[in-house]
JSON list of C-alpha atoms in Angstrom, two decimals:
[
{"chain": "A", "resi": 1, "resn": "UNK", "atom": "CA", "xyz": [6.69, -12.46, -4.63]},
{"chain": "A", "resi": 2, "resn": "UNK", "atom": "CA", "xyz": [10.31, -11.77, -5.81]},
{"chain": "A", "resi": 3, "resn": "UNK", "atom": "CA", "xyz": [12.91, -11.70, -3.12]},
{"chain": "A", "resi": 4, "resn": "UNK", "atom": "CA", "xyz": [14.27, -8.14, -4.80]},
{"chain": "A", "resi": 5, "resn": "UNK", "atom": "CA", "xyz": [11.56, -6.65, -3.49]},
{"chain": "A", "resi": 6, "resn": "UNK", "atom": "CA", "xyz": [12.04, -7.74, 0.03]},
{"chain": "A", "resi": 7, "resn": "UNK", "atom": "CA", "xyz": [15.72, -7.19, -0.16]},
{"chain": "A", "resi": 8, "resn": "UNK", "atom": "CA", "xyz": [14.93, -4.00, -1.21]},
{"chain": "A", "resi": 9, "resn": "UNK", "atom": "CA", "xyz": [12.16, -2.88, 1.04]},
{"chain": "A", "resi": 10, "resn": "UNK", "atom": "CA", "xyz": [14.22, -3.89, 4.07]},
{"chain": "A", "resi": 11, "resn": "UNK", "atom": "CA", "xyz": [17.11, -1.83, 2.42]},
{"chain": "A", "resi": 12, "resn": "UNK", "atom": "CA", "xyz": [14.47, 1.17, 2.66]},
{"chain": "A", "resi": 13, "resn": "UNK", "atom": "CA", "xyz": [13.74, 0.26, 6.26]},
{"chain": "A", "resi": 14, "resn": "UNK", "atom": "CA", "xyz": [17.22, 0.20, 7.69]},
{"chain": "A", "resi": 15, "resn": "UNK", "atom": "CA", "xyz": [17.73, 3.66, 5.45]},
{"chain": "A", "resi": 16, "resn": "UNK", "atom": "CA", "xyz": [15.00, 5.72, 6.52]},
{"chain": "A", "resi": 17, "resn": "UNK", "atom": "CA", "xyz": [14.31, 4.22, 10.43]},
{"chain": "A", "resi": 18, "resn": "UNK", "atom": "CA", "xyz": [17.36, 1.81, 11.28]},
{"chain": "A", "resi": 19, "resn": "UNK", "atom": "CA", "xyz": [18.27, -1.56, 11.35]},
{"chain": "A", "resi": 20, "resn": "UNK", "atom": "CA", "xyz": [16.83, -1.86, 15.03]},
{"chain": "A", "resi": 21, "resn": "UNK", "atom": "CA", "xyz": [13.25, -1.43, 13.00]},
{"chain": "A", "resi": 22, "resn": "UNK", "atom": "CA", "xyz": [14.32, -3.68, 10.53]},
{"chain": "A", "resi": 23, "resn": "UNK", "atom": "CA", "xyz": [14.62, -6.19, 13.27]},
{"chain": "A", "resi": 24, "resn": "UNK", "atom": "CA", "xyz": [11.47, -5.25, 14.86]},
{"chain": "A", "resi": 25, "resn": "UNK", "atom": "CA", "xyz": [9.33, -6.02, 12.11]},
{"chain": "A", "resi": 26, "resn": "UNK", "atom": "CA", "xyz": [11.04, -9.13, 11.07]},
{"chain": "A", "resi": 27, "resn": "UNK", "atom": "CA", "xyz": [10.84, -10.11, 14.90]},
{"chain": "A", "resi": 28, "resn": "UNK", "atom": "CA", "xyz": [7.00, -9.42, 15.09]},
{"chain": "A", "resi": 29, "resn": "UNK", "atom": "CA", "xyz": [6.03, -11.34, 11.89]},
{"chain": "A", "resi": 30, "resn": "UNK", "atom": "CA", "xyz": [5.80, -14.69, 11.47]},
{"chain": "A", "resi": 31, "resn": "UNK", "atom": "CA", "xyz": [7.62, -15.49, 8.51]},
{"chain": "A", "resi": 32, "resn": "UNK", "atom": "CA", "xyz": [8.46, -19.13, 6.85]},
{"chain": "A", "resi": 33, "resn": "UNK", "atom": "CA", "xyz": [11.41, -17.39, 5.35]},
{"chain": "A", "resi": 34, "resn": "UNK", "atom": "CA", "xyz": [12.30, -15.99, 9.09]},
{"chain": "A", "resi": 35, "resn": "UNK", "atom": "CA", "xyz": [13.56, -13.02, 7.45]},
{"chain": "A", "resi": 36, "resn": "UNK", "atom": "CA", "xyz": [15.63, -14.02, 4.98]},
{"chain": "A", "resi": 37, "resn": "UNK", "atom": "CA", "xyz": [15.93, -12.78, 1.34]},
{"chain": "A", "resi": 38, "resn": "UNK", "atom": "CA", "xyz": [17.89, -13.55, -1.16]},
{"chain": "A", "resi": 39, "resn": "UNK", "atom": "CA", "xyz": [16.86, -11.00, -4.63]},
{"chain": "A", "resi": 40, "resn": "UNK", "atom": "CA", "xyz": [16.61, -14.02, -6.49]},
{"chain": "A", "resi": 41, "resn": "UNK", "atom": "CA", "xyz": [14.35, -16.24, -4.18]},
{"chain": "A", "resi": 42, "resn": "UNK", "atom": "CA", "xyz": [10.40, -16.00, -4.23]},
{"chain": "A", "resi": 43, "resn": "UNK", "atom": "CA", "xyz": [8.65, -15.87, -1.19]},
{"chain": "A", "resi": 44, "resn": "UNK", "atom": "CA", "xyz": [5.07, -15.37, -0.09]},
{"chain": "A", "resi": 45, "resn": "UNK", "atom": "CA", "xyz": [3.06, -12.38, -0.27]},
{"chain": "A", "resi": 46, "resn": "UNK", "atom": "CA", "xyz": [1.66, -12.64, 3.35]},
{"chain": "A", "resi": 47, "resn": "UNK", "atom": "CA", "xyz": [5.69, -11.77, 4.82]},
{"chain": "A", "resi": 48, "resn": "UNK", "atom": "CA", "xyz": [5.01, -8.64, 2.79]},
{"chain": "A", "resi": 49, "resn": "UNK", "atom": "CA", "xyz": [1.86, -8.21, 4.09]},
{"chain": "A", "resi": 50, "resn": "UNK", "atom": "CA", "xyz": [3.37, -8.55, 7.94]},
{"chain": "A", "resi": 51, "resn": "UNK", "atom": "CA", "xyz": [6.26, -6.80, 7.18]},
{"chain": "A", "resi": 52, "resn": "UNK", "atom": "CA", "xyz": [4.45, -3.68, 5.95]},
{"chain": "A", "resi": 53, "resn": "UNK", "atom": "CA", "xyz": [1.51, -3.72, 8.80]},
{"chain": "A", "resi": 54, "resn": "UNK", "atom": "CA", "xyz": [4.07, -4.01, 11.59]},
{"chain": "A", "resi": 55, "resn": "UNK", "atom": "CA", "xyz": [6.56, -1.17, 9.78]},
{"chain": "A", "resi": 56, "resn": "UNK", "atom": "CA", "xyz": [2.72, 0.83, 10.15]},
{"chain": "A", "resi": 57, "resn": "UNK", "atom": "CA", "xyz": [1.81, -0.23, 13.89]},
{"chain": "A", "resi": 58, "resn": "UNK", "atom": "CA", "xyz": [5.28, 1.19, 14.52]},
{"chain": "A", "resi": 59, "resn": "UNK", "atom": "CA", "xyz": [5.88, 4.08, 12.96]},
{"chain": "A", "resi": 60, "resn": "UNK", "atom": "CA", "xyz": [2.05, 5.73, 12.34]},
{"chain": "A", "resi": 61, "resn": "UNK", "atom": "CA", "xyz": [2.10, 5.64, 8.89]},
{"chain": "A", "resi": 62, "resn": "UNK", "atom": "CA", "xyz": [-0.66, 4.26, 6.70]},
{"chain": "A", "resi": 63, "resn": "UNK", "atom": "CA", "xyz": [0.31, 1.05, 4.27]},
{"chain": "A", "resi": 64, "resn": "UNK", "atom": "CA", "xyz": [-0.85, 2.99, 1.30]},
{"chain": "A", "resi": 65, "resn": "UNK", "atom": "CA", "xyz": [1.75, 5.55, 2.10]},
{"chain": "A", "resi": 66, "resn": "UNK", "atom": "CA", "xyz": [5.22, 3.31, 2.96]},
{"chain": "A", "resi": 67, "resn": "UNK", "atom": "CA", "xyz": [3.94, 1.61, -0.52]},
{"chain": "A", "resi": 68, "resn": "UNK", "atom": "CA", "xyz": [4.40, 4.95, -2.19]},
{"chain": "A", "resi": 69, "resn": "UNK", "atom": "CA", "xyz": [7.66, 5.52, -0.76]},
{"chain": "A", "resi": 70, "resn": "UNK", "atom": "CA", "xyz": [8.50, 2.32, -1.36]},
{"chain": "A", "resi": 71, "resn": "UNK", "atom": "CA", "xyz": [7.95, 2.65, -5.08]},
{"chain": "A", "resi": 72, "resn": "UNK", "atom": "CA", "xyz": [9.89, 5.41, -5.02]},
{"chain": "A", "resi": 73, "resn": "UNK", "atom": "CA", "xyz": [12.49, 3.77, -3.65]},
{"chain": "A", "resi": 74, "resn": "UNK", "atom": "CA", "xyz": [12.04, 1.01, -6.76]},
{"chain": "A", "resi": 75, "resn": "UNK", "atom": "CA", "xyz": [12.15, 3.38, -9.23]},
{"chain": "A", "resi": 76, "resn": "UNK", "atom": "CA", "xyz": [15.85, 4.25, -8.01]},
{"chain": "A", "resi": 77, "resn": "UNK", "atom": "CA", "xyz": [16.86, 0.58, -8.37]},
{"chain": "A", "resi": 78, "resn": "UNK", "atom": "CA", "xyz": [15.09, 0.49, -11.77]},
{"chain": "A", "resi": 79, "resn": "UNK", "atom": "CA", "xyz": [17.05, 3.12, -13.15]},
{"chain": "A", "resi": 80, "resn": "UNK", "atom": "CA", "xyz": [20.51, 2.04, -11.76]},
{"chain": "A", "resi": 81, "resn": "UNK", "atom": "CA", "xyz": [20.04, -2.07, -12.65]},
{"chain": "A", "resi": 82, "resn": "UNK", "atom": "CA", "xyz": [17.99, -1.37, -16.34]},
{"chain": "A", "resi": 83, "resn": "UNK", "atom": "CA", "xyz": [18.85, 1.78, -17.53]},
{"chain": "A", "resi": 84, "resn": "UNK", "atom": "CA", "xyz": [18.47, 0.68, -21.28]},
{"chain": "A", "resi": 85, "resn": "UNK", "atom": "CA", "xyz": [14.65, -0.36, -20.29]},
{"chain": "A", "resi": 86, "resn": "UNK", "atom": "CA", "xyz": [14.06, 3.36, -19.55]},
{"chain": "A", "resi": 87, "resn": "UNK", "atom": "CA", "xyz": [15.80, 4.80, -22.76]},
{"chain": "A", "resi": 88, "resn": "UNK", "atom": "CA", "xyz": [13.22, 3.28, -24.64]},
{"chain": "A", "resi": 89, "resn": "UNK", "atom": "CA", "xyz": [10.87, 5.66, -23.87]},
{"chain": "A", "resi": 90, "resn": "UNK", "atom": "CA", "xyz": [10.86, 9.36, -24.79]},
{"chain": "A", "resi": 91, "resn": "UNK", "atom": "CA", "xyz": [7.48, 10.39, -22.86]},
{"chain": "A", "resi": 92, "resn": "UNK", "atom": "CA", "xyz": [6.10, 9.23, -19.19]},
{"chain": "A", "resi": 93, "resn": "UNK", "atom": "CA", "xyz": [2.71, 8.83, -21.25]},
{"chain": "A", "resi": 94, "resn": "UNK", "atom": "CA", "xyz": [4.49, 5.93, -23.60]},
{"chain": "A", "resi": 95, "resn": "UNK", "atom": "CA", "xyz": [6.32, 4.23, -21.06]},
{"chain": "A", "resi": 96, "resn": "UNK", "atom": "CA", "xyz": [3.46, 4.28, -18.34]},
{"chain": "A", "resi": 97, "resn": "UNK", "atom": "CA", "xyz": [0.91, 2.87, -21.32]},
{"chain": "A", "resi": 98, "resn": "UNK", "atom": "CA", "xyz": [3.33, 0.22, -22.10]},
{"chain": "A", "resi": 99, "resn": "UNK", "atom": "CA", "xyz": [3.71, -1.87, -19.12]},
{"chain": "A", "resi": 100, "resn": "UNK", "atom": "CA", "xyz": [1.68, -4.52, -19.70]},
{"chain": "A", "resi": 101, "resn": "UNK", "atom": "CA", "xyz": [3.19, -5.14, -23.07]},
{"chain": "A", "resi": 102, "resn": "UNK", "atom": "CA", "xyz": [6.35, -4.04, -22.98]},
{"chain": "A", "resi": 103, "resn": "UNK", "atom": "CA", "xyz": [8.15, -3.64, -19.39]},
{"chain": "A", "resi": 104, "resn": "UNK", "atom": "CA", "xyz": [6.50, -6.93, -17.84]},
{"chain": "A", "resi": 105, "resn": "UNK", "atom": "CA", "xyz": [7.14, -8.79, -20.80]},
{"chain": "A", "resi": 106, "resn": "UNK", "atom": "CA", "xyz": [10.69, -7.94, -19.77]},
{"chain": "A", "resi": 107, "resn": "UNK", "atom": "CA", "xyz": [10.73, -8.32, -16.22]},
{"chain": "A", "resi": 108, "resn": "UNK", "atom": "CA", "xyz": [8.77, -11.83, -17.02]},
{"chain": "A", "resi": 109, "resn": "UNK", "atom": "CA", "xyz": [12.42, -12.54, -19.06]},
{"chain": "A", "resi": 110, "resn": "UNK", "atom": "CA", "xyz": [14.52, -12.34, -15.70]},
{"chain": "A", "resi": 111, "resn": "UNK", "atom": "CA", "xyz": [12.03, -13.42, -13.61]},
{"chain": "A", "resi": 112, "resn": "UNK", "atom": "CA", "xyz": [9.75, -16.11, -15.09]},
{"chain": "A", "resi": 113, "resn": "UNK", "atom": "CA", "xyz": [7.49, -17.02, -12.42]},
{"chain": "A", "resi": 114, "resn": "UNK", "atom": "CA", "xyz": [6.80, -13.51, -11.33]},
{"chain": "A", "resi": 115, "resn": "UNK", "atom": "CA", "xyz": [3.34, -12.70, -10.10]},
{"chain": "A", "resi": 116, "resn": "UNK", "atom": "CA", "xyz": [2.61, -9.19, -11.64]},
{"chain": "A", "resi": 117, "resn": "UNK", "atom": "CA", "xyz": [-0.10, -7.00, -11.70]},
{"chain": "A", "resi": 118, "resn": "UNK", "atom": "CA", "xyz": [-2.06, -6.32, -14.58]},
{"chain": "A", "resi": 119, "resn": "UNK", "atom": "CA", "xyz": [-2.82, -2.82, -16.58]},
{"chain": "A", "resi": 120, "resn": "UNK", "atom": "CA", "xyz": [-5.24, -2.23, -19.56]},
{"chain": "A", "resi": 121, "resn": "UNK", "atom": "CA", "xyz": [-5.18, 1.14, -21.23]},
{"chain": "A", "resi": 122, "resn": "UNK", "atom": "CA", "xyz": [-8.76, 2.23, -21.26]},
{"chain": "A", "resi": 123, "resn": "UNK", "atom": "CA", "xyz": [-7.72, 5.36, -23.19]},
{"chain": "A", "resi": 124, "resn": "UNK", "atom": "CA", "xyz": [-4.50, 7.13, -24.58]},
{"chain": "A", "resi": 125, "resn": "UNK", "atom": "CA", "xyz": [-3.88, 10.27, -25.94]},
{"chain": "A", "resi": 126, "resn": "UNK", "atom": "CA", "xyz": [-0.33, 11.94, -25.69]},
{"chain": "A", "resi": 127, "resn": "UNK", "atom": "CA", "xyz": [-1.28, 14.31, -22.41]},
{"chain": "A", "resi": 128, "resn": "UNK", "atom": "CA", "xyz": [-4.17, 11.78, -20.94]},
{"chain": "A", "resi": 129, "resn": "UNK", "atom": "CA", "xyz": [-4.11, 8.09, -20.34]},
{"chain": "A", "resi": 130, "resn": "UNK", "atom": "CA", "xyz": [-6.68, 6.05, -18.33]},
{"chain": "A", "resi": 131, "resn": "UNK", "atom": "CA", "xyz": [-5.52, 2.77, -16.98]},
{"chain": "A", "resi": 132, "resn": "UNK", "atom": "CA", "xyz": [-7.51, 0.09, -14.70]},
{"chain": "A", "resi": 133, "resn": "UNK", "atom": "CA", "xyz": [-5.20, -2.05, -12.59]},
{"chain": "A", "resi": 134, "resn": "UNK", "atom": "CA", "xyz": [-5.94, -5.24, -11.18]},
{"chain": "A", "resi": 135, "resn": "UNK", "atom": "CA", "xyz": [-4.42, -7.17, -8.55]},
{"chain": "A", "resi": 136, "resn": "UNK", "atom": "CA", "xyz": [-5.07, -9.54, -6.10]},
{"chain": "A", "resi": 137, "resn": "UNK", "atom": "CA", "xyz": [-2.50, -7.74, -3.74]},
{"chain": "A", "resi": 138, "resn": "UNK", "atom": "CA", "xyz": [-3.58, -4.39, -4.19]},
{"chain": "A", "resi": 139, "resn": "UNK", "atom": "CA", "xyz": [-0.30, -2.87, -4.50]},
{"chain": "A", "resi": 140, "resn": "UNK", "atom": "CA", "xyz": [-2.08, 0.04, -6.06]},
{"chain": "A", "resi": 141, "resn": "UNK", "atom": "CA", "xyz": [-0.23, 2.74, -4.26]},
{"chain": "A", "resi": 142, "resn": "UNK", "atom": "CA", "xyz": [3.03, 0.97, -5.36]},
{"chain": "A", "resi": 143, "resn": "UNK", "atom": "CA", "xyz": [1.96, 1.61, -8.95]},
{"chain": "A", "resi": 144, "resn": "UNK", "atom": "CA", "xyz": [0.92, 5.18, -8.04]},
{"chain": "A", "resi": 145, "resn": "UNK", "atom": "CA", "xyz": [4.58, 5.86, -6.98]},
{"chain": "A", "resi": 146, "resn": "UNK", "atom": "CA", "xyz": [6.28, 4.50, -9.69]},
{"chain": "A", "resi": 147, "resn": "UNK", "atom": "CA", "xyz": [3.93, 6.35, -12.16]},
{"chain": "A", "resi": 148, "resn": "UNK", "atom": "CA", "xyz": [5.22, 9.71, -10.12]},
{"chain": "A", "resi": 149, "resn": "UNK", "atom": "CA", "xyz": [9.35, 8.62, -10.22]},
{"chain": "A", "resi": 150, "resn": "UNK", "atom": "CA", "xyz": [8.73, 8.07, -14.09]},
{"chain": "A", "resi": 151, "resn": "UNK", "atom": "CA", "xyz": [7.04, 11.33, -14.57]},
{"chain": "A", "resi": 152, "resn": "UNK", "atom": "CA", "xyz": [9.64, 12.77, -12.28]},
{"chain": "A", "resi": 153, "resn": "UNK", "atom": "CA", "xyz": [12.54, 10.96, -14.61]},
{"chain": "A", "resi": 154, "resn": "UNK", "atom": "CA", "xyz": [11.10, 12.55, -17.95]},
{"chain": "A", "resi": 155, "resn": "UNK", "atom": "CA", "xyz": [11.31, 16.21, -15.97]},
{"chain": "A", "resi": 156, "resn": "UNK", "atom": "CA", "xyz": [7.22, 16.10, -16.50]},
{"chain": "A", "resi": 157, "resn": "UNK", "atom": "CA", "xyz": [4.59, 16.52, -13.91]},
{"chain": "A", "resi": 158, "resn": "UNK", "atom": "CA", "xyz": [1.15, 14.98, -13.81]},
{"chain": "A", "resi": 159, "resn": "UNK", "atom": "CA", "xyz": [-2.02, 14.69, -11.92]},
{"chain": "A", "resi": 160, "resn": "UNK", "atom": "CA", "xyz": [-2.78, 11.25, -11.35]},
{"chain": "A", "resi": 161, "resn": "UNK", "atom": "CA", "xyz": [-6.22, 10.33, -9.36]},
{"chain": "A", "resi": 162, "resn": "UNK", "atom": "CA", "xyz": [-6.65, 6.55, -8.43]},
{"chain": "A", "resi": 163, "resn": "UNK", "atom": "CA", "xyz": [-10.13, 5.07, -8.30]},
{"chain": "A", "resi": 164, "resn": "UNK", "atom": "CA", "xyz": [-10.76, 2.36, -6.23]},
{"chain": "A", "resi": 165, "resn": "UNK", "atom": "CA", "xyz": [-13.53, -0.16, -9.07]},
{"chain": "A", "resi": 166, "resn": "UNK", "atom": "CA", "xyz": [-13.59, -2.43, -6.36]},
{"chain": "A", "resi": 167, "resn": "UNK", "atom": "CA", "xyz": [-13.53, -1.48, -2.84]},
{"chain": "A", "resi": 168, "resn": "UNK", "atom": "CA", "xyz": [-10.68, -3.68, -1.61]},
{"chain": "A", "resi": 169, "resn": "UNK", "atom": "CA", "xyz": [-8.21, -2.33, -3.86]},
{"chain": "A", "resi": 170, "resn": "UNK", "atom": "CA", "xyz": [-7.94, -5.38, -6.03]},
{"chain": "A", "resi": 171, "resn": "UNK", "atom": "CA", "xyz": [-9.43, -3.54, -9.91]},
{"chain": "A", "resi": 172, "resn": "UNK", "atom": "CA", "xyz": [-7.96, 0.60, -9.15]},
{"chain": "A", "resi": 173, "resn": "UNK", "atom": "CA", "xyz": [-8.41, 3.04, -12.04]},
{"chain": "A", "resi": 174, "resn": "UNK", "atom": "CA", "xyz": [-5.76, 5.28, -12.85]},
{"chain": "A", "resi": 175, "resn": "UNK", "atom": "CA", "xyz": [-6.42, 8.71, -14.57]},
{"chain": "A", "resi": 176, "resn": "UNK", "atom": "CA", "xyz": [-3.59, 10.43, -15.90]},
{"chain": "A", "resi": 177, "resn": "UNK", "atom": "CA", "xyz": [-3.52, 14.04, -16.84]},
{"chain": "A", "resi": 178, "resn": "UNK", "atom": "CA", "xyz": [-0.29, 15.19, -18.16]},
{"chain": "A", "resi": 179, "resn": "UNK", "atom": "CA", "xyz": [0.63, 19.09, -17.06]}
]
């Protein structure tokens, strides 16, 4: 996994509940990396995995939800570092429906050996898009909150419902109705 999503993650951590939590969880993980990110470095997904259970032992919220906030949080650092990325799109519908062949083509440009999740459009139109995701890190609510920010940045609204294909999270459909 990319170090700028560490780097970034723990930048959401000291934000929202202090750097004395940001030692916390680094403290209660065991981490090869003991904690240290650089944006550029790759590290394994398992310190994400600790790092985001012990951030939910300690402050009562669920993994699915610090993901969406998380994303969120992304979304702001994709719009300051590649603004020209997002002014290729005029619609949420377009941009969402291109990421497989457009945006991680991209990010696979500045980051070669990223490991990214995959998205097939099942079905497009231009207010309704259905979209299966699969990952072996079932990230899905990450996904789900970056969908929202880019609706959000193209002052549109949506309904989005997730369906979990298989039950650990890995294959999620997305359903996208555009309001």
């Amino acid at each position: 996994m990319k170090g700028i999503v560490f780097t970034e993650f723990l930048e959401l951590v000291e934000d929202k509940f202090g750097l004395e939590m940001v030692d916390k969880i680094i403290s209660s993980s065991e981490l090869e990396s003991e904690g240290v990110y650089t944006s550029v470095g790759t590290y394994s997904f398992s310190e994400m995995l600790q790092l985001l259970q012990h951030l939910s032992e300690n402050t009562g919220i669920s993994i699915d939800n610090l993901l969406l906030v998380y994303a969120e949080h992304f979304f702001g650092v994709i719009e300051k570092s590649y603004p020209g990325l997002l002014a290729t799109y005029k619609d949420p519908i377009e941009m969402i429906s291109s990421i497989e062949n457009h945006i991680h083509v991209e990010v696979r440009k500045i980051y070669p050996d990223a490991e990214l999740p995959t998205f097939e459009v099942i079905e497009k139109t231009d207010k309704y898009l259905i979209m299966d995701y699969t990952s072996s890190r079932a990230m899905h609510h990450f996904g789900l909150g970056l969908m929202n920010k880019t609706f959000e940045h193209f002052n549109s609204t949506a309904t989005i419902e997730l369906e979990k294909i298989k039950e650990d999270g890995t294959k999620v459909r997305f359903v996208i109705n555009k309001n």
